[in-house]
Every structure is written in C-alpha cells, then in structure tokens.
Amino acid sequence: MRLLRQLLIGLVMLLALAWIALAIYAYWPGEPEVPARQLATAADHFVSVDGMALRYRTWGERDPGRPNLLLIHGFANSLQSFRLLAPMLAEHFHVVTVDAPGFGLSAKPAEHDYGNASQAKAIADFAAALGLERYVVGGHSMGGTLAVYVAASDPHVTGLVLMNPGIISTGVPAVTRYLFWPLPRVMARMFGSRAFREDFLKRSFLDPSIVTPQVMDAVMLAPRSAGYLDGMASMMGQYRSGDEPAMASRVRVPTLIVWGMQDRSKLPGEQQQLQRLIPGSRLVEVPDSGHYVQEEQPAAVAAALIAEAPAWR
C-alpha cells in the first residue's frame, strides 16, 4: 500500500512537472511581433471589416462582363496559397484573395469568435466592403467550409467553388474540444514553428518539392505578425466542427467541386458524397494532386473554373 502511494505521488509530480514545462514552452518569449502592414508588399491591400483590418489582393479587371471570384485559403495558411491559380484566372474573372480573420496578415483579435458562422459573416462583410454586389465564393480546405457557409447565407453569392473542402471529413481532431490551458497556446506555438509547419505542409502534397523556402517565407508571415500567439491560441480554444454537411445541403447556387484525388486526409468516395449533398453540383477530379490541388495542379483547376464561368454570370 505504501509503495502504491509513493508511485501515485511520483506520477502526480511527473504530471505537474510536464504541465509546468508546457506552460513555460507556451509563454516563453519569442521573436518580437511586427505590425502586419510592415510585413506587407505593394501588392497587398487592407480594408476594415467589423473593426478588423483584413489583407487582400486582386487580379483581373473589375468588369460587369466577368464574374467576381472571392477565394478563401485553408487553415494556418493565407492568400499565398492562390499565388499560382489567381493569375491564371485574371483574363476571365476579377479575382480577390483574402486572409480570413486570424490568418496571414489580417487582424488576429483574441476576443474574436472564430467559429465558422462568425468567420463566414466576416467574409461576407468583406465582400460588401469591397462593393461586390454579385460574386462567386470559393475556398480550399477550411476555406471551402467557410465558402459553403457564405454561399448558403449571403444572397449576393452567385456561385460556389470547393477545392478539397472540410465538409465530410473536416480535419478537425476530436481532441480539440478538450483543449484547456495551456494547450491552445502550445498548439499556437507549434503552428508558429517553421520546422513544424513545413513538415505539416509537405505531408499534404503529392509533390512536396512545391513547398519551397519562398513558400515557407510567405506562410510564416502570420507568426511574425502582431497578435499571432494570442489570436491563434484563442482560435485553437474555439476550434470545433459544426454541421457542415447540413450547411452544404442548403446551397442553391451553381457549384463546382475540384478534387485532388491523392489527398490522404480525405475518405474514399468523399467527393461523390459531397456532390450528392449539393444539388446540381459539378465534380472535377484531378488525379495527380494531394490536398493542395490549387498549388499542385493550378492549370487544371483554372481550366475547370473557366469552363464553369458562364454559369456564374
């Protein structure tokens, strides 16, 4: 009995030490954070939406004869993930790419509601701030999830593009609902690590050589920017899956689903299941691509969007 008690005391002490170590890691001072506008380039623009400065870029002329196309990136990424696709669409669309709240060089307020519905509202408000009275909304991964919420709720949306979206399998681990102090900040610190982020990204590509040092420089702007740790920790503490399939079934605009077939994060046949959820949607399967289909096969994605453009005018 005495030995068991000593073992339990030892275990509690080890757990306490591990917890202290996690807290030290989470709150250990890092590199000084830099105001987002100091990290921006001449191609970047900012607009205030719901009190938050959101970064965006544009390609192609704004013209009544071509659709407005608003693209939303995936989790822990930024508008840089459309750097290859957007220029290919510039002759057919007025393309706008945006950093969602909490990502890239957009504002990262710790008090913001980072749930899907709130994030989608911010995106719709962003479109309104830019005066996009009619627009196609598209997204990759998490951005596809937000795009579904926007398309199902904003009457100004005329079309939807989904690139390996988080609808059926969301990519949100069940453990996130059990995160408590200091674990959300530990995860934020991990996603702020270049080595961790690079490994995480490369595992999602069929061709990991696409993740170049220049790509990583762009991805890592977010952790360098003001408010990153507090904002990302808040987001991690709120990160949950909603009822994405039910939301997708509410979409009533012409929808294009582009699917990288070598995506290891998705279930077999998930793309057909998603297509059945959205009435009248069109599915384009891209065989030689992993999760980041718009980066691995941008020409194939661009061709699919251009072919769909007449349905969105």
Coordinates of C-alpha atoms in Angstrom, one line a residue:
M1 CA 0.0 0.0 0.0
R2 CA 2.8 2.4 0.9
L3 CA 4.6 1.6 -2.4
L4 CA 1.4 2.3 -4.4
R5 CA 1.0 5.6 -2.6
Q6 CA 4.6 6.5 -3.4
L7 CA 4.1 5.6 -7.1
L8 CA 0.9 7.7 -7.2
I9 CA 2.7 10.7 -5.7
G10 CA 5.6 10.3 -8.1
L11 CA 3.2 10.1 -11.1
V12 CA 1.4 13.3 -9.9
M13 CA 4.8 15.1 -9.6
L14 CA 5.8 14.0 -13.1
L15 CA 2.5 15.2 -14.5
A16 CA 2.9 18.5 -12.6
L17 CA 6.4 19.0 -14.0
A18 CA 5.2 18.2 -17.5
W19 CA 2.4 20.7 -17.1
I20 CA 4.9 23.3 -15.9
A21 CA 7.2 22.6 -18.9
L22 CA 4.2 23.0 -21.3
A23 CA 3.3 26.3 -19.7
I24 CA 6.9 27.5 -20.0
Y25 CA 7.0 26.5 -23.6
A26 CA 3.7 28.2 -24.3
Y27 CA 4.6 31.5 -22.7
W28 CA 8.4 31.6 -23.4
P29 CA 9.2 34.9 -25.1
G30 CA 9.6 34.5 -28.9
E31 CA 10.7 36.9 -31.6
P32 CA 9.1 40.3 -31.3
E33 CA 5.9 40.5 -33.3
V34 CA 5.7 43.0 -36.1
P35 CA 2.8 45.2 -37.2
A36 CA 1.2 43.4 -40.2
R37 CA 1.4 46.4 -42.6
Q38 CA 5.2 46.4 -42.1
L39 CA 5.3 42.9 -43.5
A40 CA 3.0 43.7 -46.4
T41 CA 4.2 44.2 -50.0
A42 CA 3.0 46.7 -52.7
A43 CA 0.5 44.0 -53.9
D44 CA -1.3 43.9 -50.6
H45 CA -4.3 46.0 -49.7
F46 CA -6.2 46.3 -46.4
V47 CA -9.8 47.1 -45.6
S48 CA -11.5 47.4 -42.2
V49 CA -14.3 44.9 -41.7
D50 CA -16.1 44.6 -38.3
G51 CA -13.3 46.6 -36.7
M52 CA -10.6 44.2 -38.2
A53 CA -8.1 45.1 -40.9
L54 CA -8.2 42.3 -43.5
R55 CA -5.5 41.8 -46.1
Y56 CA -6.4 41.1 -49.7
R57 CA -5.0 41.0 -53.3
T58 CA -6.7 41.3 -56.6
W59 CA -6.1 40.1 -60.2
G60 CA -8.0 41.0 -63.4
E61 CA -10.1 44.0 -64.3
R62 CA -13.4 44.6 -62.5
D63 CA -15.9 44.5 -65.3
P64 CA -19.7 43.7 -65.4
G65 CA -18.9 41.1 -68.1
R66 CA -16.8 38.9 -65.9
P67 CA -17.6 37.3 -62.6
N68 CA -16.1 38.5 -59.3
L69 CA -14.3 35.5 -57.7
L70 CA -13.5 35.6 -54.0
L71 CA -11.1 32.9 -52.8
I72 CA -10.5 31.8 -49.2
H73 CA -7.4 29.8 -48.0
G74 CA -7.2 26.8 -45.7
F75 CA -6.2 26.6 -42.0
A76 CA -2.9 28.1 -40.9
N77 CA -2.3 29.4 -44.4
S78 CA -3.0 32.6 -46.2
L79 CA -3.9 34.1 -49.6
Q80 CA -0.4 33.0 -50.7
S81 CA -1.9 29.5 -51.5
F82 CA -3.6 31.0 -54.5
R83 CA -0.4 32.7 -55.9
L84 CA -0.3 30.2 -58.9
L85 CA -4.0 29.9 -59.6
A86 CA -5.2 33.6 -59.4
P87 CA -3.0 34.9 -62.2
M88 CA -4.3 32.1 -64.5
L89 CA -7.9 33.3 -64.0
A90 CA -7.2 37.1 -64.4
E91 CA -8.5 37.2 -68.1
H92 CA -11.8 35.6 -67.1
F93 CA -12.6 36.8 -63.6
H94 CA -12.0 39.7 -61.3
V95 CA -10.2 37.6 -58.6
V96 CA -10.0 38.6 -55.0
T97 CA -8.0 36.6 -52.4
V98 CA -8.3 37.4 -48.7
D99 CA -6.7 36.4 -45.4
A100 CA -9.5 35.4 -43.1
P101 CA -9.5 36.9 -39.6
G102 CA -6.8 35.3 -37.6
F103 CA -4.6 34.3 -40.6
G104 CA -1.9 35.7 -42.8
L105 CA -1.6 39.4 -42.3
S106 CA -5.2 40.0 -41.3
A107 CA -6.1 41.1 -37.8
K108 CA -5.9 38.4 -35.1
P109 CA -8.0 39.7 -32.2
A110 CA -8.1 37.2 -29.2
E111 CA -11.7 38.2 -28.4
H112 CA -13.0 37.4 -31.9
D113 CA -15.4 34.5 -32.4
Y114 CA -13.5 32.1 -34.7
G115 CA -16.4 29.8 -35.3
N116 CA -17.4 29.0 -38.9
A117 CA -20.6 31.1 -38.9
S118 CA -18.8 34.2 -37.5
Q119 CA -15.9 33.8 -39.9
A120 CA -18.3 33.4 -42.8
K121 CA -20.1 36.6 -41.8
A122 CA -16.7 38.4 -41.7
I123 CA -16.0 37.2 -45.3
A124 CA -19.5 38.3 -46.5
D125 CA -19.0 41.7 -44.8
F126 CA -15.6 41.9 -46.5
A127 CA -17.2 41.3 -49.9
A128 CA -19.7 44.0 -49.1
A129 CA -16.9 46.4 -48.0
L130 CA -15.4 45.9 -51.5
G131 CA -18.7 46.5 -53.2
L132 CA -19.0 43.0 -54.6
E133 CA -22.8 43.0 -55.3
R134 CA -22.6 39.7 -57.1
Y135 CA -19.7 37.3 -56.6
V136 CA -18.6 33.7 -56.7
V137 CA -17.1 32.4 -53.5
G138 CA -14.5 29.7 -53.4
G139 CA -12.3 28.1 -50.9
H140 CA -9.7 25.4 -50.2
S141 CA -9.9 23.1 -47.2
M142 CA -11.1 25.2 -44.2
G143 CA -11.7 28.0 -46.7
G144 CA -14.1 25.7 -48.6
T145 CA -16.0 25.2 -45.3
L146 CA -16.3 28.9 -44.9
A147 CA -17.3 29.3 -48.6
V148 CA -20.2 26.9 -48.0
Y149 CA -21.4 28.9 -45.1
V150 CA -21.2 32.1 -47.1
A151 CA -22.9 30.6 -50.2
A152 CA -25.7 29.3 -48.0
S153 CA -26.4 32.6 -46.3
D154 CA -25.4 35.5 -48.5
P155 CA -27.9 36.3 -51.3
H156 CA -25.2 38.2 -53.2
V157 CA -23.4 34.9 -54.0
T158 CA -23.9 33.6 -57.5
G159 CA -21.7 30.5 -57.4
L160 CA -19.5 28.3 -55.3
V161 CA -16.1 26.6 -55.8
L162 CA -14.9 23.9 -53.4
M163 CA -11.3 22.6 -53.5
N164 CA -10.9 19.6 -51.2
P165 CA -13.0 21.3 -48.6
G166 CA -13.5 20.3 -45.0
I167 CA -17.2 19.3 -45.2
I168 CA -17.5 15.5 -44.8
S169 CA -14.2 14.9 -43.1
T170 CA -13.4 18.3 -41.6
G171 CA -9.8 17.7 -40.5
V172 CA -10.7 19.0 -37.0
P173 CA -9.4 16.4 -34.4
A174 CA -12.0 15.4 -31.8
V175 CA -9.4 16.2 -29.1
T176 CA -9.7 20.0 -29.8
R177 CA -13.0 20.1 -27.8
Y178 CA -11.0 19.0 -24.7
L179 CA -8.1 21.5 -25.0
F180 CA -7.6 23.5 -21.8
W181 CA -4.9 25.8 -20.5
P182 CA -2.1 26.0 -21.7
L183 CA -2.8 23.6 -24.6
P184 CA -4.4 26.0 -27.0
R185 CA -1.3 28.3 -26.7
V186 CA 1.0 25.3 -27.0
M187 CA -0.7 24.4 -30.3
A188 CA -0.5 28.0 -31.5
R189 CA 3.3 28.0 -30.7
M190 CA 3.7 24.7 -32.6
F191 CA 2.0 26.2 -35.7
G192 CA 4.3 29.2 -35.3
S193 CA 7.3 26.9 -35.7
R194 CA 8.7 26.9 -39.3
A195 CA 10.0 23.3 -39.0
F196 CA 6.6 22.0 -37.7
R197 CA 4.7 24.0 -40.3
E198 CA 6.9 22.9 -43.2
D199 CA 6.7 19.2 -42.3
F200 CA 2.9 19.6 -41.8
L201 CA 2.6 21.2 -45.3
K202 CA 4.8 18.7 -47.1
R203 CA 2.8 15.8 -45.8
S204 CA -0.2 17.3 -47.6
F205 CA 1.4 17.5 -51.0
L206 CA 1.8 14.7 -53.5
D207 CA 4.9 16.6 -54.7
P208 CA 6.5 18.1 -51.5
S209 CA 9.1 20.0 -53.6
I210 CA 6.4 22.6 -54.2
V211 CA 6.9 23.7 -50.6
T212 CA 10.0 25.9 -51.4
P213 CA 11.8 28.2 -48.9
Q214 CA 10.0 31.1 -50.6
V215 CA 6.6 29.5 -50.0
M216 CA 7.6 28.9 -46.3
D217 CA 8.6 32.6 -46.1
A218 CA 5.1 33.6 -47.2
V219 CA 3.4 31.1 -44.9
M220 CA 5.5 32.2 -41.9
L221 CA 4.5 35.9 -42.2
A222 CA 1.5 35.2 -39.9
P223 CA 3.5 34.0 -36.9
R224 CA 5.7 37.1 -37.3
S225 CA 2.8 39.5 -37.3
A226 CA 1.3 41.3 -34.3
G227 CA -1.3 39.4 -32.2
Y228 CA -0.4 36.0 -33.7
L229 CA 0.1 34.0 -30.5
D230 CA -2.9 35.4 -28.6
G231 CA -5.2 35.2 -31.6
M232 CA -4.2 31.7 -32.6
A233 CA -4.4 30.4 -29.0
S234 CA -7.9 31.8 -28.9
M235 CA -8.8 30.2 -32.2
M236 CA -7.4 26.8 -31.0
G237 CA -9.5 27.0 -27.9
Q238 CA -12.6 27.6 -30.1
Y239 CA -11.8 25.2 -32.9
R240 CA -14.8 22.9 -33.5
S241 CA -16.6 21.1 -36.3
G242 CA -20.2 22.2 -36.9
D243 CA -22.8 20.6 -39.0
E244 CA -21.1 21.2 -42.3
P245 CA -23.0 18.6 -44.4
A246 CA -26.3 20.2 -43.4
M247 CA -25.0 23.6 -44.4
A248 CA -23.8 22.2 -47.7
S249 CA -27.2 20.8 -48.5
R250 CA -28.6 24.3 -48.2
V251 CA -26.5 25.6 -51.1
R252 CA -28.6 26.6 -54.1
V253 CA -26.1 28.3 -56.4
P254 CA -24.2 26.6 -59.3
T255 CA -21.3 24.7 -57.6
L256 CA -18.0 23.4 -58.9
I257 CA -16.1 20.8 -56.8
V258 CA -12.5 20.3 -57.7
W259 CA -10.9 17.3 -56.0
G260 CA -7.2 16.3 -55.7
M261 CA -7.5 12.5 -55.8
Q262 CA -4.3 11.8 -53.8
D263 CA -5.5 13.7 -50.7
R264 CA -4.5 11.4 -47.8
S265 CA -6.7 13.5 -45.4
K266 CA -9.9 12.5 -47.2
L267 CA -12.0 9.4 -47.2
P268 CA -12.5 7.2 -50.3
G269 CA -15.5 8.4 -52.3
E270 CA -15.9 11.6 -50.2
Q271 CA -16.1 13.7 -53.3
Q272 CA -19.1 11.9 -54.6
Q273 CA -20.8 12.1 -51.2
L274 CA -20.2 15.9 -51.3
Q275 CA -21.6 16.1 -54.8
R276 CA -24.8 14.4 -53.7
L277 CA -25.2 16.9 -50.9
I278 CA -25.2 19.9 -53.2
P279 CA -28.0 19.7 -55.9
G280 CA -26.7 20.1 -59.4
S281 CA -23.1 20.5 -58.5
R282 CA -20.3 19.5 -60.9
L283 CA -17.3 17.4 -59.9
V284 CA -13.9 17.6 -61.5
E285 CA -11.4 15.0 -60.2
V286 CA -7.7 15.9 -60.6
P287 CA -5.7 12.6 -60.4
D288 CA -2.1 13.9 -59.8
S289 CA -2.7 16.0 -56.7
G290 CA -2.8 15.8 -53.0
H291 CA -4.7 18.1 -50.6
Y292 CA -3.4 21.4 -52.2
V293 CA -4.9 20.9 -55.6
Q294 CA -4.8 24.6 -56.5
E295 CA -1.0 24.6 -55.9
E296 CA -0.1 21.2 -57.4
Q297 CA -2.3 21.4 -60.5
P298 CA -3.2 25.1 -60.9
A299 CA -3.7 24.8 -64.7
A300 CA -6.3 22.0 -64.2
V301 CA -8.1 24.0 -61.6
A302 CA -8.1 27.1 -63.7
A303 CA -9.5 25.2 -66.7
A304 CA -12.3 23.9 -64.6
L305 CA -13.2 27.3 -63.3
I306 CA -13.1 29.0 -66.7
A307 CA -15.3 26.3 -68.1
E308 CA -17.8 27.0 -65.3
A309 CA -17.7 30.8 -65.7
P310 CA -20.8 31.1 -68.0
A311 CA -23.0 29.5 -65.3
W312 CA -21.9 32.2 -62.8
R313 CA -22.5 35.4 -64.9

